[in-house]
PDB file of N, CA and C in Angstrom:
ATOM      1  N   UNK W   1     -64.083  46.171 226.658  1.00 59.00           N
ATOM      2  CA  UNK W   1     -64.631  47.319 225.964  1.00 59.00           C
ATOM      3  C   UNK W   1     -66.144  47.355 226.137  1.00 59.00           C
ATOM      4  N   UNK W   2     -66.661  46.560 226.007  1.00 63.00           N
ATOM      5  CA  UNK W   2     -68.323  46.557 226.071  1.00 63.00           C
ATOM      6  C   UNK W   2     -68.398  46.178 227.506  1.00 63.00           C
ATOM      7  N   UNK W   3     -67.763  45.794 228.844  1.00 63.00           N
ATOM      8  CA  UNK W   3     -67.974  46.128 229.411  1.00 63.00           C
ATOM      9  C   UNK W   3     -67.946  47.291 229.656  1.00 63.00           C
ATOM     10  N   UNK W   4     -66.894  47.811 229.975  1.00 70.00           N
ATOM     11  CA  UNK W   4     -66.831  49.255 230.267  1.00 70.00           C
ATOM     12  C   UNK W   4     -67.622  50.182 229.770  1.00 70.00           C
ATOM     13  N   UNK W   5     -68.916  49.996 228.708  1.00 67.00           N
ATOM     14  CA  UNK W   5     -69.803  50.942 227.885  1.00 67.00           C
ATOM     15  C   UNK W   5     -71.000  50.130 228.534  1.00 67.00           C
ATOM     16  N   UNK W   6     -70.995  49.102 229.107  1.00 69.00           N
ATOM     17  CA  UNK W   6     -71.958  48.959 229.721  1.00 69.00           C
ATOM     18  C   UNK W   6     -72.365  49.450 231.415  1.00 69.00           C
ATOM     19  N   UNK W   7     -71.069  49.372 231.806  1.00 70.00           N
ATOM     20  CA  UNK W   7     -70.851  50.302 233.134  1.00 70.00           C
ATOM     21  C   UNK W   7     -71.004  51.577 233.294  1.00 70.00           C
ATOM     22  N   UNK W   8     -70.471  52.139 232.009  1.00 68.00           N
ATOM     23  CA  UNK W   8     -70.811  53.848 231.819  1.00 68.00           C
ATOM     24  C   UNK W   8     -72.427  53.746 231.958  1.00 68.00           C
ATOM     25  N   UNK W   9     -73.187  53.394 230.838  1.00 67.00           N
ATOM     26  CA  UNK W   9     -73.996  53.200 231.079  1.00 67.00           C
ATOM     27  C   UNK W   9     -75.050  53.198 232.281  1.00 67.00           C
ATOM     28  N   UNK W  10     -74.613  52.369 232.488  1.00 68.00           N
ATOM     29  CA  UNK W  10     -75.463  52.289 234.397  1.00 68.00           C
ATOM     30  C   UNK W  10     -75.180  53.201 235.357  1.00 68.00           C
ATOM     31  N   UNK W  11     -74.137  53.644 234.788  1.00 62.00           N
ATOM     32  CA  UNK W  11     -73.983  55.191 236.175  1.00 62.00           C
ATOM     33  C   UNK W  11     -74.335  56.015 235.772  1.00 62.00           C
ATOM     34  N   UNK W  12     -75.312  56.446 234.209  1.00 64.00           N
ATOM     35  CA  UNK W  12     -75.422  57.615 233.924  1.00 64.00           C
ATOM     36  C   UNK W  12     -77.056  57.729 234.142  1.00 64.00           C
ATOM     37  N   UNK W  13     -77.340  55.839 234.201  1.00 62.00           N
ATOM     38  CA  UNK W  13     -79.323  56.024 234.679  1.00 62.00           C
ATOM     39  C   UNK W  13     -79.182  55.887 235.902  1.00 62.00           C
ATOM     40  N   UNK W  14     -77.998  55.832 237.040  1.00 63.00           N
ATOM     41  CA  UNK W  14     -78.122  55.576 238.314  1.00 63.00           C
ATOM     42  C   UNK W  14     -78.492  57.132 238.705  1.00 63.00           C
ATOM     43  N   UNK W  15     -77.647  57.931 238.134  1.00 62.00           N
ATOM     44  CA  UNK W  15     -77.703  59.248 238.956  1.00 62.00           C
ATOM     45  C   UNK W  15     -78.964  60.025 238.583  1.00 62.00           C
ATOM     46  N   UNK W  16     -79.602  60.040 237.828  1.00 61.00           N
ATOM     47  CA  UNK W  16     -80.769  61.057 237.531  1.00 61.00           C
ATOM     48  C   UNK W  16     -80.509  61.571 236.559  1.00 61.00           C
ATOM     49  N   UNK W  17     -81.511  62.657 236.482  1.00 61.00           N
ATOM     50  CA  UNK W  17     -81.572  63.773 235.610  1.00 61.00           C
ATOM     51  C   UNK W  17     -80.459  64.672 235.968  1.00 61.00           C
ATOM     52  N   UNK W  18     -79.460  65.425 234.994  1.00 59.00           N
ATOM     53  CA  UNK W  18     -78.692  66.426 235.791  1.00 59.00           C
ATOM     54  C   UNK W  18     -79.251  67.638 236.285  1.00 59.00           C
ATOM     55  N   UNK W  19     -79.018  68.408 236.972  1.00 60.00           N
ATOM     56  CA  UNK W  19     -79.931  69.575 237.117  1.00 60.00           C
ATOM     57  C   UNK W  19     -79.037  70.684 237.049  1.00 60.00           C
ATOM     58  N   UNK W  20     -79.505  71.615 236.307  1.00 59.00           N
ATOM     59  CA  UNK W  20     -78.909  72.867 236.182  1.00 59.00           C
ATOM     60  C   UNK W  20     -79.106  73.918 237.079  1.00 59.00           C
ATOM     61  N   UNK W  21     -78.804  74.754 237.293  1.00 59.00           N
ATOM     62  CA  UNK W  21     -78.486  75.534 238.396  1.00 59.00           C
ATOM     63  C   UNK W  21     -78.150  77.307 238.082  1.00 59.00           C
ATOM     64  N   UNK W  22     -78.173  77.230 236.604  1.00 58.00           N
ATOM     65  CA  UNK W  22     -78.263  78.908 235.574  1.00 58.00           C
ATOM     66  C   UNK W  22     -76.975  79.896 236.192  1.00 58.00           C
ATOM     67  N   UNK W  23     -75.978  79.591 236.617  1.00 62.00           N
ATOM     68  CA  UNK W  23     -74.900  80.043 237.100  1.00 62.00           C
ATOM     69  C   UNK W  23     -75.152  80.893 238.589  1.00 62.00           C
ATOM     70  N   UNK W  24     -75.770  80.154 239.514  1.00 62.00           N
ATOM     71  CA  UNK W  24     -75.499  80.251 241.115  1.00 62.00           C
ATOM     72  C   UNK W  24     -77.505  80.116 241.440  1.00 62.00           C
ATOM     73  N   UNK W  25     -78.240  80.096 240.577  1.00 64.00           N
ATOM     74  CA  UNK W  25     -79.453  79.689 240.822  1.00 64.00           C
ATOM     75  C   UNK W  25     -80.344  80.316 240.178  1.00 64.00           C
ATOM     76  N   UNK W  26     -81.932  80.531 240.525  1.00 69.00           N
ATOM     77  CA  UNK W  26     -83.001  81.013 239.674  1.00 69.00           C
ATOM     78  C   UNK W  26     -82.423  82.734 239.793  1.00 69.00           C
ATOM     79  N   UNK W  27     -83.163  83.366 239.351  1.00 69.00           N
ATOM     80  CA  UNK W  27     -83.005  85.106 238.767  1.00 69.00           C
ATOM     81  C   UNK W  27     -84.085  85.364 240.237  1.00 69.00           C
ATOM     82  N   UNK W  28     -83.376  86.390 241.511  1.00 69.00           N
ATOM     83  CA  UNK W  28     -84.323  87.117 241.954  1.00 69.00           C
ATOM     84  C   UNK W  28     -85.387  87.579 241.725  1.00 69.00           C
ATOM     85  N   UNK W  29     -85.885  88.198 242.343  1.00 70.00           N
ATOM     86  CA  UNK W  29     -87.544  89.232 241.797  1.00 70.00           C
ATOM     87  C   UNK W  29     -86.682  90.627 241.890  1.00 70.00           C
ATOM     88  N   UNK W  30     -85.822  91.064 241.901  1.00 75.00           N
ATOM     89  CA  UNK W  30     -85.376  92.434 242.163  1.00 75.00           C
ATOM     90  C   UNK W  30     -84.396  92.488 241.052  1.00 75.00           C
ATOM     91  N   UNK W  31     -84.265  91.616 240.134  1.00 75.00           N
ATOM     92  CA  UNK W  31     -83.485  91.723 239.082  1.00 75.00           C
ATOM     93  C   UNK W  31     -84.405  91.494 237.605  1.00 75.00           C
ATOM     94  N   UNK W  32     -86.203  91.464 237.968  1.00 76.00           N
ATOM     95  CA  UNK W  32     -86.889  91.247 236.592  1.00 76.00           C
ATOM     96  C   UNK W  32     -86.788  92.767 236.380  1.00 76.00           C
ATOM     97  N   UNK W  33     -87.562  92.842 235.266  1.00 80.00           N
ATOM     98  CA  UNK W  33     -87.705  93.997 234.465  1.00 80.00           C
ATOM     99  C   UNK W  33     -88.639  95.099 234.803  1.00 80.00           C
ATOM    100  N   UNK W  34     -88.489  95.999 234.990  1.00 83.00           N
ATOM    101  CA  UNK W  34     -89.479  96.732 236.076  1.00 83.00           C
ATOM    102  C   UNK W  34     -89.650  98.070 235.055  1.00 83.00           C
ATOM    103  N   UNK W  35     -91.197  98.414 234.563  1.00 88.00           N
ATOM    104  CA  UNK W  35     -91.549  98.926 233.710  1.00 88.00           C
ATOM    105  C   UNK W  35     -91.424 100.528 233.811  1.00 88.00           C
ATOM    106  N   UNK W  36     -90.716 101.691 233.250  1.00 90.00           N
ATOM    107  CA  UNK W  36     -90.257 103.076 233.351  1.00 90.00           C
ATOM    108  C   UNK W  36     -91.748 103.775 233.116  1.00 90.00           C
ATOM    109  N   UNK W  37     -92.476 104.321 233.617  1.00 92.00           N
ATOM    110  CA  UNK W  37     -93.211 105.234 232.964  1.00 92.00           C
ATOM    111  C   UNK W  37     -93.466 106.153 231.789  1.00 92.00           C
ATOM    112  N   UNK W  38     -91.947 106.510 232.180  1.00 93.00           N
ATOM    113  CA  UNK W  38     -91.611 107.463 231.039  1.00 93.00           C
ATOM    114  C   UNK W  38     -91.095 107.264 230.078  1.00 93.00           C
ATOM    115  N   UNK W  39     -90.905 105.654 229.916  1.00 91.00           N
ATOM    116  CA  UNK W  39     -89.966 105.297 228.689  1.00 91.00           C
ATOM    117  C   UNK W  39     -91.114 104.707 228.064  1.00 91.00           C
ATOM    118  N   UNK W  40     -91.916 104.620 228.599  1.00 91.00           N
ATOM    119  CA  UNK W  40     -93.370 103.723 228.203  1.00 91.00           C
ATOM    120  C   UNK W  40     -94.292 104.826 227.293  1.00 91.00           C
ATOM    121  N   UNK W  41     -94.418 106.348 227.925  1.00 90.00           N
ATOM    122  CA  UNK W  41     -95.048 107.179 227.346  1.00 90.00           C
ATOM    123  C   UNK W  41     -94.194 107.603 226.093  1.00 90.00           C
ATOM    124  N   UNK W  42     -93.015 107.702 226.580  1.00 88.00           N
ATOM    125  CA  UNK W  42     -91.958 108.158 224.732  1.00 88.00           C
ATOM    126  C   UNK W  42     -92.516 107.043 223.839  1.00 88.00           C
ATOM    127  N   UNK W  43     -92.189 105.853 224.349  1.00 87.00           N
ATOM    128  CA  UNK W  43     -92.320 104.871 223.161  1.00 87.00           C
ATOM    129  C   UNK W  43     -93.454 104.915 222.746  1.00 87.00           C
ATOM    130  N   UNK W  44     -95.128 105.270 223.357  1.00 85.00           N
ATOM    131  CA  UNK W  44     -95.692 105.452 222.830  1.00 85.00           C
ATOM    132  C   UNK W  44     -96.456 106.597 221.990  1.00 85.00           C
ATOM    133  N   UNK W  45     -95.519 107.823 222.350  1.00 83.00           N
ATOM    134  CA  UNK W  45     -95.784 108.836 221.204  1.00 83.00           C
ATOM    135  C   UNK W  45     -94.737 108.486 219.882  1.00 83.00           C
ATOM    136  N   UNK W  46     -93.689 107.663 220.093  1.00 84.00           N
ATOM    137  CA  UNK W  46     -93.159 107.847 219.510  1.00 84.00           C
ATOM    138  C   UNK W  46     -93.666 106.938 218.281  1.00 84.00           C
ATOM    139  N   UNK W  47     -94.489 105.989 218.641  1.00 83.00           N
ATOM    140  CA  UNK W  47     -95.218 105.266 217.842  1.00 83.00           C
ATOM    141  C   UNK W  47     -96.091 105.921 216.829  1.00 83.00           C
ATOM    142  N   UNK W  48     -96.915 107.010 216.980  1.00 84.00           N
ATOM    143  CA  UNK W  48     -97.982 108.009 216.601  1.00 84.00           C
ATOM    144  C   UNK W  48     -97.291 108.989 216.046  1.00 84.00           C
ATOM    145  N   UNK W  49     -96.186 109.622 216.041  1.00 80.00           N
ATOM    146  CA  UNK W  49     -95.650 110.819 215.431  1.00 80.00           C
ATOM    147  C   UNK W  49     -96.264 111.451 214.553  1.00 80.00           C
ATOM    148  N   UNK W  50     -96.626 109.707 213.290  1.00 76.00           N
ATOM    149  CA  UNK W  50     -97.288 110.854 211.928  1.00 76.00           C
ATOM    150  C   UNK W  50     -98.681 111.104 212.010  1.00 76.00           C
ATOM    151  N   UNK W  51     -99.129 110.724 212.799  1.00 80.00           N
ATOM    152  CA  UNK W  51    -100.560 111.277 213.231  1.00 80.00           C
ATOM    153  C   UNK W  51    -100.189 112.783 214.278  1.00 80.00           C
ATOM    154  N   UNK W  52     -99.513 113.187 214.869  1.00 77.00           N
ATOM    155  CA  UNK W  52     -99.397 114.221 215.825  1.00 77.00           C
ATOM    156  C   UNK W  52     -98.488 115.306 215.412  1.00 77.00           C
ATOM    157  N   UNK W  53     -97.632 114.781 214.060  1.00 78.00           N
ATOM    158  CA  UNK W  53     -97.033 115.985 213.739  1.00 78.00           C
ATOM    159  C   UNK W  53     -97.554 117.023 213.018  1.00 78.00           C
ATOM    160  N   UNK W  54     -97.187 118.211 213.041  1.00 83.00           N
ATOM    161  CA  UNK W  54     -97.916 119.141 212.321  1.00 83.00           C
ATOM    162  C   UNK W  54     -96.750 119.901 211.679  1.00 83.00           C
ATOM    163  N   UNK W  55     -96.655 120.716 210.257  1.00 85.00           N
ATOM    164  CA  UNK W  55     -96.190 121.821 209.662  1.00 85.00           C
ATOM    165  C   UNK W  55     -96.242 122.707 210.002  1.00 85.00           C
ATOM    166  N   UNK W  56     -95.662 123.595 210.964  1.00 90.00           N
ATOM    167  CA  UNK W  56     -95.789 124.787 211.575  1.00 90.00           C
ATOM    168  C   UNK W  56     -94.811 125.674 210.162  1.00 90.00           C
ATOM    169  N   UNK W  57     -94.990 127.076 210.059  1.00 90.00           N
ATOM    170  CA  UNK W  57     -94.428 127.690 209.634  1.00 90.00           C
ATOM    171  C   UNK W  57     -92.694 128.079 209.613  1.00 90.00           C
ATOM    172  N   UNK W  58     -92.523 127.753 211.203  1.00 91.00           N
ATOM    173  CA  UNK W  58     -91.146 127.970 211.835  1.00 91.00           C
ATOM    174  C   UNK W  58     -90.773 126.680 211.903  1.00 91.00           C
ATOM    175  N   UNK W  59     -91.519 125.694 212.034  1.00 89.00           N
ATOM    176  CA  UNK W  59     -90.423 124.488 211.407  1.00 89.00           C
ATOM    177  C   UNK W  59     -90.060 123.761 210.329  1.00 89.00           C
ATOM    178  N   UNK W  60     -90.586 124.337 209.047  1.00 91.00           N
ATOM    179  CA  UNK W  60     -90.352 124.617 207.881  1.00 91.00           C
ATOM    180  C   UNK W  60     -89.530 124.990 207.076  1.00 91.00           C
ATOM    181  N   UNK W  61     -89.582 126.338 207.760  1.00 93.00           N
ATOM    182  CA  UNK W  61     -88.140 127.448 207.562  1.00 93.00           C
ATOM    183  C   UNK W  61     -86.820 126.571 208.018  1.00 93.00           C
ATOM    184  N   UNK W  62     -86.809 126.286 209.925  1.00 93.00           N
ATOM    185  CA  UNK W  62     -85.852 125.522 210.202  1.00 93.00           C
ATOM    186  C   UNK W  62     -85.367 124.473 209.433  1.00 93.00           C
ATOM    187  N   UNK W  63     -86.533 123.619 209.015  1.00 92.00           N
ATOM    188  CA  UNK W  63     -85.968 122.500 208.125  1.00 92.00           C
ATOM    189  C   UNK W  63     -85.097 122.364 206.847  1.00 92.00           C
ATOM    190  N   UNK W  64     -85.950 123.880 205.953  1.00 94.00           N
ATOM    191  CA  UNK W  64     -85.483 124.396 204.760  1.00 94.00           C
ATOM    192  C   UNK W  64     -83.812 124.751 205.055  1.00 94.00           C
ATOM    193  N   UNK W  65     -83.715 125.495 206.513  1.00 96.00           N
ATOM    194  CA  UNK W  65     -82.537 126.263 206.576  1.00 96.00           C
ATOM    195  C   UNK W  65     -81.609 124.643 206.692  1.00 96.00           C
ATOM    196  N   UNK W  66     -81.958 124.250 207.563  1.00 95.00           N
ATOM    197  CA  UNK W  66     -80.927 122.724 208.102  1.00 95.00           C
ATOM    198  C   UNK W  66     -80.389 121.854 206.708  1.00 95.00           C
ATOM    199  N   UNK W  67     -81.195 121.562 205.980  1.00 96.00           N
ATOM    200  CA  UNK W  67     -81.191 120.918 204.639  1.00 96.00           C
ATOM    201  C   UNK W  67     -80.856 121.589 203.706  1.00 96.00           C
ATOM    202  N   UNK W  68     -80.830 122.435 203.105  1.00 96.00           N
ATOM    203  CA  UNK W  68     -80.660 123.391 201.885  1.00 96.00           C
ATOM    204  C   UNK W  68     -79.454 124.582 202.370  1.00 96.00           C
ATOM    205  N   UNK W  69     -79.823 125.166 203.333  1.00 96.00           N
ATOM    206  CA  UNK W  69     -79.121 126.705 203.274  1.00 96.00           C
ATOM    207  C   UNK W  69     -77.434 126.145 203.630  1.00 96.00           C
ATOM    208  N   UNK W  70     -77.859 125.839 204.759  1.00 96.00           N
ATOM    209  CA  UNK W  70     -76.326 125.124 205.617  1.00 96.00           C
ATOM    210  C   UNK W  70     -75.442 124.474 204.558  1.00 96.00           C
ATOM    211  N   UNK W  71     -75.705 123.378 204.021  1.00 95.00           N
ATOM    212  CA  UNK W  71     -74.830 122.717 203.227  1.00 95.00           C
ATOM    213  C   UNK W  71     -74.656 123.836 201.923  1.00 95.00           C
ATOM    214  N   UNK W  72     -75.019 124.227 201.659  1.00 96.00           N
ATOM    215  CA  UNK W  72     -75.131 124.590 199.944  1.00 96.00           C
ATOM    216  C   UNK W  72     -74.178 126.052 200.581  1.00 96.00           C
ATOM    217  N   UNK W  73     -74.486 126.381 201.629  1.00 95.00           N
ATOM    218  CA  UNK W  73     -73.206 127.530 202.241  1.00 95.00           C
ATOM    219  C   UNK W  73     -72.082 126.749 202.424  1.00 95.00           C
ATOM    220  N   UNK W  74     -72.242 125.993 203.325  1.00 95.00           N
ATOM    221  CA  UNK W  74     -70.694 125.263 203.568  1.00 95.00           C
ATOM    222  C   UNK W  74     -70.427 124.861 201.931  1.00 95.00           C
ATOM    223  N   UNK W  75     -71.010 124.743 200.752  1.00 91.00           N
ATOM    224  CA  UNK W  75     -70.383 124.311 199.382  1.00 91.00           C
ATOM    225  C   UNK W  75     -69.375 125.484 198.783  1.00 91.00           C
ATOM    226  N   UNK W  76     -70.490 126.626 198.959  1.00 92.00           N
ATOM    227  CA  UNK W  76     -70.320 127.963 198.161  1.00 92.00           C
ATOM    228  C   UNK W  76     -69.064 128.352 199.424  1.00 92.00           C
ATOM    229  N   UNK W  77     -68.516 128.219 200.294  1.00 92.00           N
ATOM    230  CA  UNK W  77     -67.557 128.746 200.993  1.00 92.00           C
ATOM    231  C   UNK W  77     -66.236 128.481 200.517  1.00 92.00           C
ATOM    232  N   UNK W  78     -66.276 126.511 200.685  1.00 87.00           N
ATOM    233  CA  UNK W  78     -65.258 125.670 200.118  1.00 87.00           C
ATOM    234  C   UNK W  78     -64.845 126.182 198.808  1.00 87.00           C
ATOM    235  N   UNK W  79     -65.623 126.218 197.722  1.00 84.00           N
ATOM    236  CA  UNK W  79     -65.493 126.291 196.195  1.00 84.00           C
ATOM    237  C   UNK W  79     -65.087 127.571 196.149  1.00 84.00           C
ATOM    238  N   UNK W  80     -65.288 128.791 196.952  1.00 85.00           N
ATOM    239  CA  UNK W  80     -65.376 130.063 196.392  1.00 85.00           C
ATOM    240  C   UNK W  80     -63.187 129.845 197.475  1.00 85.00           C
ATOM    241  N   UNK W  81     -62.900 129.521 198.206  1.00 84.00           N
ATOM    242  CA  UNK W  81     -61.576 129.201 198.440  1.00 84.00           C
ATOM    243  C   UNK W  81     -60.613 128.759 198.033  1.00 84.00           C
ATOM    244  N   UNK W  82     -61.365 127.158 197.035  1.00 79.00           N
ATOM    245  CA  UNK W  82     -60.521 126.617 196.130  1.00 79.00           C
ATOM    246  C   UNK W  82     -60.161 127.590 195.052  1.00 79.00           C
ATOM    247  N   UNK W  83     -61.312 128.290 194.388  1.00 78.00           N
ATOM    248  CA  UNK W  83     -60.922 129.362 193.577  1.00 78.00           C
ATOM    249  C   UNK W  83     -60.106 130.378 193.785  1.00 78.00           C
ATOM    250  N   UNK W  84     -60.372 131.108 194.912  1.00 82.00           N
ATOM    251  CA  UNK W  84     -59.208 132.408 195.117  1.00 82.00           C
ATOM    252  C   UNK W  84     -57.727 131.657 195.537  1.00 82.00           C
ATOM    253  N   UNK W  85     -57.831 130.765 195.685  1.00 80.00           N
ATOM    254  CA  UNK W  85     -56.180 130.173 195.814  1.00 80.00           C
ATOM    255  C   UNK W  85     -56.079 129.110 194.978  1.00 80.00           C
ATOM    256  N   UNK W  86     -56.843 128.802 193.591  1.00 74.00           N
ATOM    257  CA  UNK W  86     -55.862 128.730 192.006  1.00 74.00           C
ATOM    258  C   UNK W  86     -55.666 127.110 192.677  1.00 74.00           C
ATOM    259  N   UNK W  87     -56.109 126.677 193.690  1.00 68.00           N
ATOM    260  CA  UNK W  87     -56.100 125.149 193.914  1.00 68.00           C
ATOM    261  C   UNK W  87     -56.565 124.387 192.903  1.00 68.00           C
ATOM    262  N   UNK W  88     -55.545 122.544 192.582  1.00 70.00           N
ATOM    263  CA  UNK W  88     -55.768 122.108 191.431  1.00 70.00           C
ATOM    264  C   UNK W  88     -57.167 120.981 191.797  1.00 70.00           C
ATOM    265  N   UNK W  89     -57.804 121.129 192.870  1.00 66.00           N
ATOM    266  CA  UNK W  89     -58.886 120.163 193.171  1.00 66.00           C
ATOM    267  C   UNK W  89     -59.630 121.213 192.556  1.00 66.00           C
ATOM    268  N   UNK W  90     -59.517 122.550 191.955  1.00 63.00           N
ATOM    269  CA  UNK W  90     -60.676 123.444 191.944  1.00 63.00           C
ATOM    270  C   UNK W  90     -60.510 123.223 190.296  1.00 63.00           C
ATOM    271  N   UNK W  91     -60.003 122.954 189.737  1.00 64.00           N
ATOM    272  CA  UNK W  91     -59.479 122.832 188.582  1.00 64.00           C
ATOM    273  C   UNK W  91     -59.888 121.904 188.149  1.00 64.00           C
ATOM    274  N   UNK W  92     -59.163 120.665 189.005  1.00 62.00           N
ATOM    275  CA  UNK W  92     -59.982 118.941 188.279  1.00 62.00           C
ATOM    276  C   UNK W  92     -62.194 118.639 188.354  1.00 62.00           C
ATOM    277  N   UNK W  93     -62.271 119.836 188.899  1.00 57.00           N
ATOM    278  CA  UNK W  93     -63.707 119.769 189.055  1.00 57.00           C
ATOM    279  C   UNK W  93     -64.430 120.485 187.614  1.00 57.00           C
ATOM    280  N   UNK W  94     -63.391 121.100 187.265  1.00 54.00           N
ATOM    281  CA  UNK W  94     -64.248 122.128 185.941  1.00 54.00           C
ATOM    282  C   UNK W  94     -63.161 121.844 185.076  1.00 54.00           C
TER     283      UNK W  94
END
């Protein structure tokens, strides 16, 4: 037994260091990361927004309409349906 752990031993400082090899060798140069221009300029407005955005009049309205009008129509559509057809979800609500 202690031989045999002494033999392991010696074959594991005989051979070296192991060397790795990163699954078939180092990473090409045609596979680093190669920088987009244009993904470089988005990311950097996109950084600044609240410095560059502005309140325009018409995107205001749009916003008001997107947030408020839309849903609160799609509400008043649903509810005003449940009502004319006496549905009991329209019922358990009031």
């Amino acid at each position: 037994m202690r031989f045999s752990a002494i033999q392991r031993q010696s074959l594991i400082a005989s051979r070296g260091v192991q060397k790795r090899s990163l699954a078939g060798g180092p990473i090409p140069a045609s596979y680093k990361v190669k920088k987009n221009k244009f993904i470089e300029e988005w990311n950097g407005r996109r950084e600044i927004t609240e410095k560059s955005f502005t309140a325009r009049p018409q995107r205001v309205l749009s916003l008001v309409f997107y947030v408020v009008v839309l849903p609160y129509g799609a509400y008043a559509l649903t509810r005003s349906e449940f009502h004319s057809k006496g549905d009991r979800r329209y019922k358990d609500c009031f």
